[in-house]
Amino acid sequence: MSASRSSIWPGGAAGTVLRIVASRLVQAVLTALVLASLCFSFVQALPGDAALRIAAARSGDDRVTAESVARVREQEGLDRPLLAQYASWIGRLAQGDLGHSLVSRQPVWRELAEHGRFTLGLGALGWLLSYAIALPLGIACGFRPGGWLDRGTNALAVALASMPSFLVGIGLISLFALTLRWLPPAGFRTGAHMVLPALTLALGLAAFSVRIIRNAVVEVRGAFYMTFARIRGRSAGSAFLHHGVRNAAIPVATFAALQFAYVVDGFVVVETLFNYPGLGDLLVKSLLARDVPMIMGAGMVVGLMYAAVNLLADLTCIGLDPRRLAGHGA
Amino acid sequence: MMPTPLDRRALLSGALAGAAALAARPTLARAAGPAELRVAQPWEFKTLELGEAGFTYSRAGITETLVASLPDGRIAPGLAQSWSVSDDGLQWRFRLRDAVFHDGTRLDAAAAKASFERLLPQSLYLKRAGIAAVEADGQDLVLKLDRPFGPLLSYLVDNSAALLAPGAFDGEGRVRAIIGTGPFKIGAAELPRSLALVRHEAYWGEKARVAAVRYDAVGNGDTRTNIAVAKDADIVFNLAAQGVGRAGSAGMTIERVIIPRTHILMLNCAKPQFAEAAVRRALSMALDREGIAAGVMRNKALAATQYLPPTLAEWHFADLAPLRQDVAAANALLDAAGWPRGADGIRAKGGVRFAGTVRTFANRPELPVIATAMQAQLRAIGFDLAISVGEAQAIYEAQKDGSLELGLSSRNLVIVPDPIGTIALDYAADSIAPGSTGTTNWRHDGLRQEVARYLAEADDRRRATARRAIAGIIHEELPIIPVTWYDQIVAVHPRVSGFVTDPLEQRYFLDRVAIAK
């Protein structure tokens, strides 16, 4: 296979793509730093004593003592001026150290990696499942807009989209875990534990994406190049496969990337309901405990993940429609 | 050149494979086997420091202390098989039993001394017992006190000073692993969510009946209920009262036991509305505790007739007049105290409105509901109650800056089996305890003397007299108004036998449990 054949972009465009990636990476790092700094300011702006909350998070409200609060304050340097605390965090970050959790004392990167693994796993599964549901349904609806399937899907999508995810989750638990007893109601150890939370995510995501896919298909099917393809003698299915899919995929890819970023951010409610140890769960607990290094680390990681997913979406779109490179000077 | 279909397919299949691999990783973890006891309980294993999370490890049967408490409250030998005390009460000698730590090292007096010296300074209650020196003498551990301390044996049950093996500490004295002596040892850990426990085959006592325990932390109450209803765990602790019917219908056995925890209404006695004991009694009489217990806690028996529940038999006194609702008597008390009603039905005195804001928190979901019930009940005696729901720590912060009016909180009375530990902190200390459970601007020298007498006294009869005096003063003065007690609700799978509830919640006694084949 030739070099140009193994690339998904046209020859000569690789340099432009590299430039885009490099500039996006710089932007992403700066954004992540700003995000982490904002997290620091917001947490510090919250009323109340951080040392007291950290001590309570470590031992439970009943077991907090004046000594344990004083110990947290001293050992974690919370009695230093805010600027000194921030400067020390930046200093450590420059050496590639995100610090340690003030509650568990574990390195922040290890906590983030552990929880991030669970969120990414569940998110990817939910996201793929949502497109396994939405793609065939959306395309079928796009082929028969206004038909019974389109109307029925629309009604169901509106119902699912307007329902909070915990309600969908409770419904699925009631049916599959408590009534039929096919699946466990909570946990994270086996594949069976992932089915219900992934389905909860998938239904919520598919409710939106099925409409996007349906509209993209309707739009593409009405385009002039489709009519031209039919004039050239292609069947409706063949014309869609050869000319429609690529064009319809562009808005869908952008939307799918946004949805994946949303998943990565963590579905706090779903994670709590299913006792699933993901990033959202970690972030909420860290916020309640005022675990500043964890919050800042999580802010940075979530920011970087958003940027990475968006970059992937843009590259996919350029791959699907290389004319977009023109705007970048190719 | 345009991309070929092959390239896109390769890209797509790579992405799919990556996501699937990521998603499948948790499946690599071990699933529960049939011989494994599955336990769901609310507390995460947040840290390895016993001063912070010691109770989670002792309840699971991993760590042990010199002496132990039995479910009926009696103190029994633990890692010390016997003990003696000198005539002046200053020297306690404990004969250690022949026990082995989970890493195979023997428990000897030197190891016990090292563990004590490391953990004592950060222990929750034992550090208040006045232990001045710890000495190893053969197979004896000798504790030297700087003053006689009557409840020492109860304080020694403090699981924040459980005995750990020398190998449990790193070079700087920090706990690096929980290596105890209990009937179970940690086989694998997924902190903070889950511990896989295995039977300690060299346990000094009767060995655990199950070989393995999957011990999970499930913080959300509704999720624990679902687990119980689906029978996806063998024992589910801290089941919400609302889930009892469903778990029972699903075939789980429900065990309920009143534990020493009291939901309390805290009053800032420096505020003119709450300064007089008669007015505090009137507020107490306005509360329909039975209604709250039946309606919110789903158990009428939880209506608190006094501060300490009957589970603490030595501290619960039948001769104390039960706290009951009596609106007419409450109104009469307030009229006599000079708090006439205004046009809006709310009382006032000297320009001070008979009103206040109660601060509470939602970590215990029943508390805001109880606050709402009290709002209506207090209005009947002309008190206007506003409700502020926030963090538990906000109560303590308002106590400290003097802005607290009322607080609705919850107190675990037996961090150590003798409630004098919490009473001394909440009612007789010079500084406010950060647990949001103590009195506010209330000082009673008589109570302080009785507490000091009780702490220094070794004689059981004289201690009983002090107990009655302490309970009596708390009951009459009501600087904190008891609202309801609390019950531990446990759902137990029918395949489980030998389950024991410990009202003191020091241990879950999982070693006594068996699973039917």
mmCIF file of N, CA and C in Angstrom, chain A residues 193-267:
data_model
loop_
_atom_site.group_PDB
_atom_site.id
_atom_site.type_symbol
_atom_site.label_atom_id
_atom_site.label_comp_id
_atom_site.label_asym_id
_atom_site.label_seq_id
_atom_site.Cartn_x
_atom_site.Cartn_y
_atom_site.Cartn_z
ATOM 1 N N HIS A 193 -22.841 -6.094 34.849
ATOM 2 C CA HIS A 193 -23.057 -4.875 35.628
ATOM 3 C C HIS A 193 -23.114 -3.640 34.733
ATOM 4 N N MET A 194 -22.514 -3.739 33.530
ATOM 5 C CA MET A 194 -22.426 -2.548 32.680
ATOM 6 C C MET A 194 -23.640 -2.372 31.778
ATOM 7 N N VAL A 195 -24.446 -3.423 31.641
ATOM 8 C CA VAL A 195 -25.511 -3.374 30.633
ATOM 9 C C VAL A 195 -26.520 -2.263 30.941
ATOM 10 N N LEU A 196 -27.041 -2.254 32.177
ATOM 11 C CA LEU A 196 -28.103 -1.275 32.482
ATOM 12 C C LEU A 196 -27.595 0.170 32.472
ATOM 13 N N PRO A 197 -26.443 0.467 33.120
ATOM 14 C CA PRO A 197 -25.987 1.859 33.017
ATOM 15 C C PRO A 197 -25.674 2.255 31.573
ATOM 16 N N ALA A 198 -25.101 1.335 30.793
ATOM 17 C CA ALA A 198 -24.787 1.671 29.398
ATOM 18 C C ALA A 198 -26.065 1.907 28.600
ATOM 19 N N LEU A 199 -27.081 1.091 28.884
ATOM 20 C CA LEU A 199 -28.355 1.260 28.174
ATOM 21 C C LEU A 199 -29.019 2.578 28.587
ATOM 22 N N THR A 200 -28.905 2.928 29.876
ATOM 23 C CA THR A 200 -29.458 4.201 30.344
ATOM 24 C C THR A 200 -28.818 5.362 29.577
ATOM 25 N N LEU A 201 -27.487 5.315 29.478
ATOM 26 C CA LEU A 201 -26.785 6.362 28.724
ATOM 27 C C LEU A 201 -27.203 6.329 27.262
ATOM 28 N N ALA A 202 -27.238 5.120 26.701
ATOM 29 C CA ALA A 202 -27.501 4.976 25.264
ATOM 30 C C ALA A 202 -28.876 5.527 24.897
ATOM 31 N N LEU A 203 -29.880 5.241 25.699
ATOM 32 C CA LEU A 203 -31.230 5.716 25.379
ATOM 33 C C LEU A 203 -31.279 7.239 25.417
ATOM 34 N N GLY A 204 -30.598 7.817 26.430
ATOM 35 C CA GLY A 204 -30.569 9.271 26.544
ATOM 36 C C GLY A 204 -29.869 9.905 25.348
ATOM 37 N N LEU A 205 -28.763 9.306 24.915
ATOM 38 C CA LEU A 205 -28.006 9.854 23.785
ATOM 39 C C LEU A 205 -28.739 9.632 22.465
ATOM 40 N N ALA A 206 -29.300 8.422 22.310
ATOM 41 C CA ALA A 206 -29.970 8.079 21.045
ATOM 42 C C ALA A 206 -31.193 8.966 20.818
ATOM 43 N N ALA A 207 -31.819 9.416 21.913
ATOM 44 C CA ALA A 207 -33.008 10.257 21.781
ATOM 45 C C ALA A 207 -32.695 11.501 20.965
ATOM 46 N N PHE A 208 -31.457 12.015 21.123
ATOM 47 C CA PHE A 208 -31.075 13.201 20.358
ATOM 48 C C PHE A 208 -30.497 12.816 18.990
ATOM 49 N N SER A 209 -29.593 11.835 18.995
ATOM 50 C CA SER A 209 -28.860 11.571 17.759
ATOM 51 C C SER A 209 -29.772 10.987 16.672
ATOM 52 N N VAL A 210 -30.821 10.283 17.052
ATOM 53 C CA VAL A 210 -31.701 9.695 16.040
ATOM 54 C C VAL A 210 -32.345 10.797 15.191
ATOM 55 N N ARG A 211 -32.640 11.934 15.799
ATOM 56 C CA ARG A 211 -33.242 13.036 15.051
ATOM 57 C C ARG A 211 -32.206 13.706 14.151
ATOM 58 N N ILE A 212 -30.975 13.845 14.676
ATOM 59 C CA ILE A 212 -29.908 14.455 13.870
ATOM 60 C C ILE A 212 -29.651 13.598 12.632
ATOM 61 N N ILE A 213 -29.572 12.281 12.842
ATOM 62 C CA ILE A 213 -29.306 11.369 11.727
ATOM 63 C C ILE A 213 -30.452 11.414 10.726
ATOM 64 N N ARG A 214 -31.655 11.384 11.256
ATOM 65 C CA ARG A 214 -32.843 11.399 10.389
ATOM 66 C C ARG A 214 -32.841 12.672 9.534
ATOM 67 N N ASN A 215 -32.575 13.839 10.178
ATOM 68 C CA ASN A 215 -32.598 15.097 9.425
ATOM 69 C C ASN A 215 -31.485 15.155 8.393
ATOM 70 N N ALA A 216 -30.292 14.634 8.763
ATOM 71 C CA ALA A 216 -29.168 14.640 7.819
ATOM 72 C C ALA A 216 -29.514 13.793 6.596
ATOM 73 N N VAL A 217 -30.145 12.648 6.843
ATOM 74 C CA VAL A 217 -30.513 11.751 5.734
ATOM 75 C C VAL A 217 -31.559 12.420 4.846
ATOM 76 N N VAL A 218 -32.559 13.052 5.463
ATOM 77 C CA VAL A 218 -33.616 13.720 4.682
ATOM 78 C C VAL A 218 -32.988 14.807 3.808
ATOM 79 N N GLU A 219 -32.075 15.582 4.423
ATOM 80 C CA GLU A 219 -31.453 16.690 3.697
ATOM 81 C C GLU A 219 -30.627 16.171 2.519
ATOM 82 N N VAL A 220 -29.835 15.145 2.795
ATOM 83 C CA VAL A 220 -28.963 14.604 1.755
ATOM 84 C C VAL A 220 -29.794 13.988 0.629
ATOM 85 N N ARG A 221 -30.868 13.326 0.993
ATOM 86 C CA ARG A 221 -31.676 12.659 -0.035
ATOM 87 C C ARG A 221 -32.343 13.680 -0.960
ATOM 88 N N GLY A 222 -32.526 14.903 -0.465
ATOM 89 C CA GLY A 222 -33.140 15.936 -1.297
ATOM 90 C C GLY A 222 -32.117 16.747 -2.086
ATOM 91 N N ALA A 223 -30.817 16.450 -1.894
ATOM 92 C CA ALA A 223 -29.779 17.260 -2.527
ATOM 93 C C ALA A 223 -29.710 16.980 -4.029
ATOM 94 N N PHE A 224 -29.162 17.981 -4.767
ATOM 95 C CA PHE A 224 -29.109 17.873 -6.226
ATOM 96 C C PHE A 224 -28.244 16.687 -6.691
ATOM 97 N N TYR A 225 -27.080 16.490 -5.963
ATOM 98 C CA TYR A 225 -26.194 15.416 -6.404
ATOM 99 C C TYR A 225 -26.841 14.040 -6.284
ATOM 100 N N MET A 226 -27.835 13.924 -5.420
ATOM 101 C CA MET A 226 -28.546 12.648 -5.314
ATOM 102 C C MET A 226 -29.451 12.456 -6.527
ATOM 103 N N THR A 227 -30.128 13.548 -6.897
ATOM 104 C CA THR A 227 -30.976 13.483 -8.090
ATOM 105 C C THR A 227 -30.121 13.124 -9.304
ATOM 106 N N PHE A 228 -28.917 13.769 -9.372
ATOM 107 C CA PHE A 228 -28.008 13.529 -10.490
ATOM 108 C C PHE A 228 -27.577 12.056 -10.525
ATOM 109 N N ALA A 229 -27.316 11.515 -9.345
ATOM 110 C CA ALA A 229 -26.903 10.105 -9.265
ATOM 111 C C ALA A 229 -28.025 9.202 -9.764
ATOM 112 N N ARG A 230 -29.264 9.574 -9.392
ATOM 113 C CA ARG A 230 -30.396 8.759 -9.849
ATOM 114 C C ARG A 230 -30.525 8.865 -11.366
ATOM 115 N N ILE A 231 -30.295 10.116 -11.920
ATOM 116 C CA ILE A 231 -30.390 10.316 -13.369
ATOM 117 C C ILE A 231 -29.368 9.443 -14.078
ATOM 118 N N ARG A 232 -28.168 9.284 -13.378
ATOM 119 C CA ARG A 232 -27.124 8.447 -13.976
ATOM 120 C C ARG A 232 -27.488 6.970 -13.910
ATOM 121 N N GLY A 233 -28.594 6.661 -13.287
ATOM 122 C CA GLY A 233 -29.072 5.285 -13.317
ATOM 123 C C GLY A 233 -28.872 4.497 -12.043
ATOM 124 N N ARG A 234 -28.342 5.126 -10.951
ATOM 125 C CA ARG A 234 -28.168 4.403 -9.696
ATOM 126 C C ARG A 234 -29.511 4.233 -9.003
ATOM 127 N N SER A 235 -29.675 3.161 -8.294
ATOM 128 C CA SER A 235 -30.896 2.969 -7.509
ATOM 129 C C SER A 235 -30.839 3.898 -6.307
ATOM 130 N N ALA A 236 -31.978 4.083 -5.632
ATOM 131 C CA ALA A 236 -32.024 4.977 -4.470
ATOM 132 C C ALA A 236 -31.018 4.536 -3.420
ATOM 133 N N GLY A 237 -30.988 3.212 -3.143
ATOM 134 C CA GLY A 237 -30.080 2.676 -2.116
ATOM 135 C C GLY A 237 -28.638 2.869 -2.523
ATOM 136 N N SER A 238 -28.316 2.570 -3.755
ATOM 137 C CA SER A 238 -26.945 2.665 -4.238
ATOM 138 C C SER A 238 -26.490 4.120 -4.234
ATOM 139 N N ALA A 239 -27.360 5.036 -4.652
ATOM 140 C CA ALA A 239 -27.018 6.459 -4.670
ATOM 141 C C ALA A 239 -26.721 6.939 -3.255
ATOM 142 N N PHE A 240 -27.545 6.493 -2.299
ATOM 143 C CA PHE A 240 -27.351 6.929 -0.911
ATOM 144 C C PHE A 240 -26.026 6.391 -0.372
ATOM 145 N N LEU A 241 -25.756 5.122 -0.688
ATOM 146 C CA LEU A 241 -24.543 4.477 -0.182
ATOM 147 C C LEU A 241 -23.298 5.163 -0.731
ATOM 148 N N HIS A 242 -23.317 5.528 -2.027
ATOM 149 C CA HIS A 242 -22.117 6.070 -2.651
ATOM 150 C C HIS A 242 -21.982 7.575 -2.497
ATOM 151 N N HIS A 243 -23.075 8.296 -2.413
ATOM 152 C CA HIS A 243 -22.979 9.760 -2.367
ATOM 153 C C HIS A 243 -23.594 10.348 -1.096
ATOM 154 N N GLY A 244 -24.568 9.646 -0.545
ATOM 155 C CA GLY A 244 -25.312 10.216 0.584
ATOM 156 C C GLY A 244 -24.618 10.042 1.920
ATOM 157 N N VAL A 245 -24.087 8.825 2.163
ATOM 158 C CA VAL A 245 -23.573 8.496 3.494
ATOM 159 C C VAL A 245 -22.503 9.477 3.924
ATOM 160 N N ARG A 246 -21.535 9.723 3.017
ATOM 161 C CA ARG A 246 -20.410 10.594 3.369
ATOM 162 C C ARG A 246 -20.907 11.998 3.744
ATOM 163 N N ASN A 247 -21.869 12.529 2.947
ATOM 164 C CA ASN A 247 -22.363 13.879 3.219
ATOM 165 C C ASN A 247 -23.215 13.931 4.484
ATOM 166 N N ALA A 248 -24.008 12.889 4.672
ATOM 167 C CA ALA A 248 -24.860 12.873 5.870
ATOM 168 C C ALA A 248 -24.016 12.681 7.121
ATOM 169 N N ALA A 249 -22.827 12.051 6.972
ATOM 170 C CA ALA A 249 -22.008 11.713 8.139
ATOM 171 C C ALA A 249 -21.380 12.945 8.785
ATOM 172 N N ILE A 250 -21.224 14.048 8.000
ATOM 173 C CA ILE A 250 -20.490 15.205 8.526
ATOM 174 C C ILE A 250 -21.190 15.821 9.762
ATOM 175 N N PRO A 251 -22.474 16.212 9.663
ATOM 176 C CA PRO A 251 -23.116 16.766 10.877
ATOM 177 C C PRO A 251 -23.236 15.717 11.985
ATOM 178 N N VAL A 252 -23.425 14.455 11.571
ATOM 179 C CA VAL A 252 -23.580 13.392 12.579
ATOM 180 C C VAL A 252 -22.276 13.205 13.349
ATOM 181 N N ALA A 253 -21.130 13.238 12.636
ATOM 182 C CA ALA A 253 -19.830 13.052 13.307
ATOM 183 C C ALA A 253 -19.595 14.170 14.317
ATOM 184 N N THR A 254 -19.896 15.411 13.921
ATOM 185 C CA THR A 254 -19.703 16.540 14.837
ATOM 186 C C THR A 254 -20.565 16.352 16.085
ATOM 187 N N PHE A 255 -21.832 15.983 15.875
ATOM 188 C CA PHE A 255 -22.743 15.824 17.003
ATOM 189 C C PHE A 255 -22.323 14.645 17.876
ATOM 190 N N ALA A 256 -21.882 13.563 17.227
ATOM 191 C CA ALA A 256 -21.476 12.372 17.977
ATOM 192 C C ALA A 256 -20.277 12.689 18.868
ATOM 193 N N ALA A 257 -19.354 13.511 18.344
ATOM 194 C CA ALA A 257 -18.185 13.878 19.139
ATOM 195 C C ALA A 257 -18.602 14.685 20.361
ATOM 196 N N LEU A 258 -19.506 15.620 20.143
ATOM 197 C CA LEU A 258 -19.990 16.421 21.279
ATOM 198 C C LEU A 258 -20.632 15.527 22.325
ATOM 199 N N GLN A 259 -21.412 14.563 21.840
ATOM 200 C CA GLN A 259 -22.076 13.647 22.770
ATOM 201 C C GLN A 259 -21.062 12.807 23.532
ATOM 202 N N PHE A 260 -19.993 12.389 22.852
ATOM 203 C CA PHE A 260 -19.001 11.573 23.541
ATOM 204 C C PHE A 260 -18.297 12.392 24.624
ATOM 205 N N ALA A 261 -18.029 13.667 24.300
ATOM 206 C CA ALA A 261 -17.412 14.532 25.297
ATOM 207 C C ALA A 261 -18.320 14.649 26.521
ATOM 208 N N TYR A 262 -19.610 14.713 26.267
ATOM 209 C CA TYR A 262 -20.591 14.797 27.347
ATOM 210 C C TYR A 262 -20.523 13.532 28.216
ATOM 211 N N VAL A 263 -20.353 12.394 27.566
ATOM 212 C CA VAL A 263 -20.260 11.122 28.288
ATOM 213 C C VAL A 263 -19.002 11.096 29.156
ATOM 214 N N VAL A 264 -17.886 11.553 28.560
ATOM 215 C CA VAL A 264 -16.612 11.550 29.270
ATOM 216 C C VAL A 264 -16.702 12.402 30.536
ATOM 217 N N ASP A 265 -17.435 13.476 30.423
ATOM 218 C CA ASP A 265 -17.615 14.380 31.554
ATOM 219 C C ASP A 265 -18.219 13.646 32.741
ATOM 220 N N GLY A 266 -18.856 12.565 32.459
ATOM 221 C CA GLY A 266 -19.380 11.758 33.554
ATOM 222 C C GLY A 266 -20.859 11.999 33.782
ATOM 223 N N PHE A 267 -21.603 10.934 33.810
ATOM 224 C CA PHE A 267 -23.017 11.033 34.125
ATOM 225 C C PHE A 267 -23.152 10.781 35.621
#
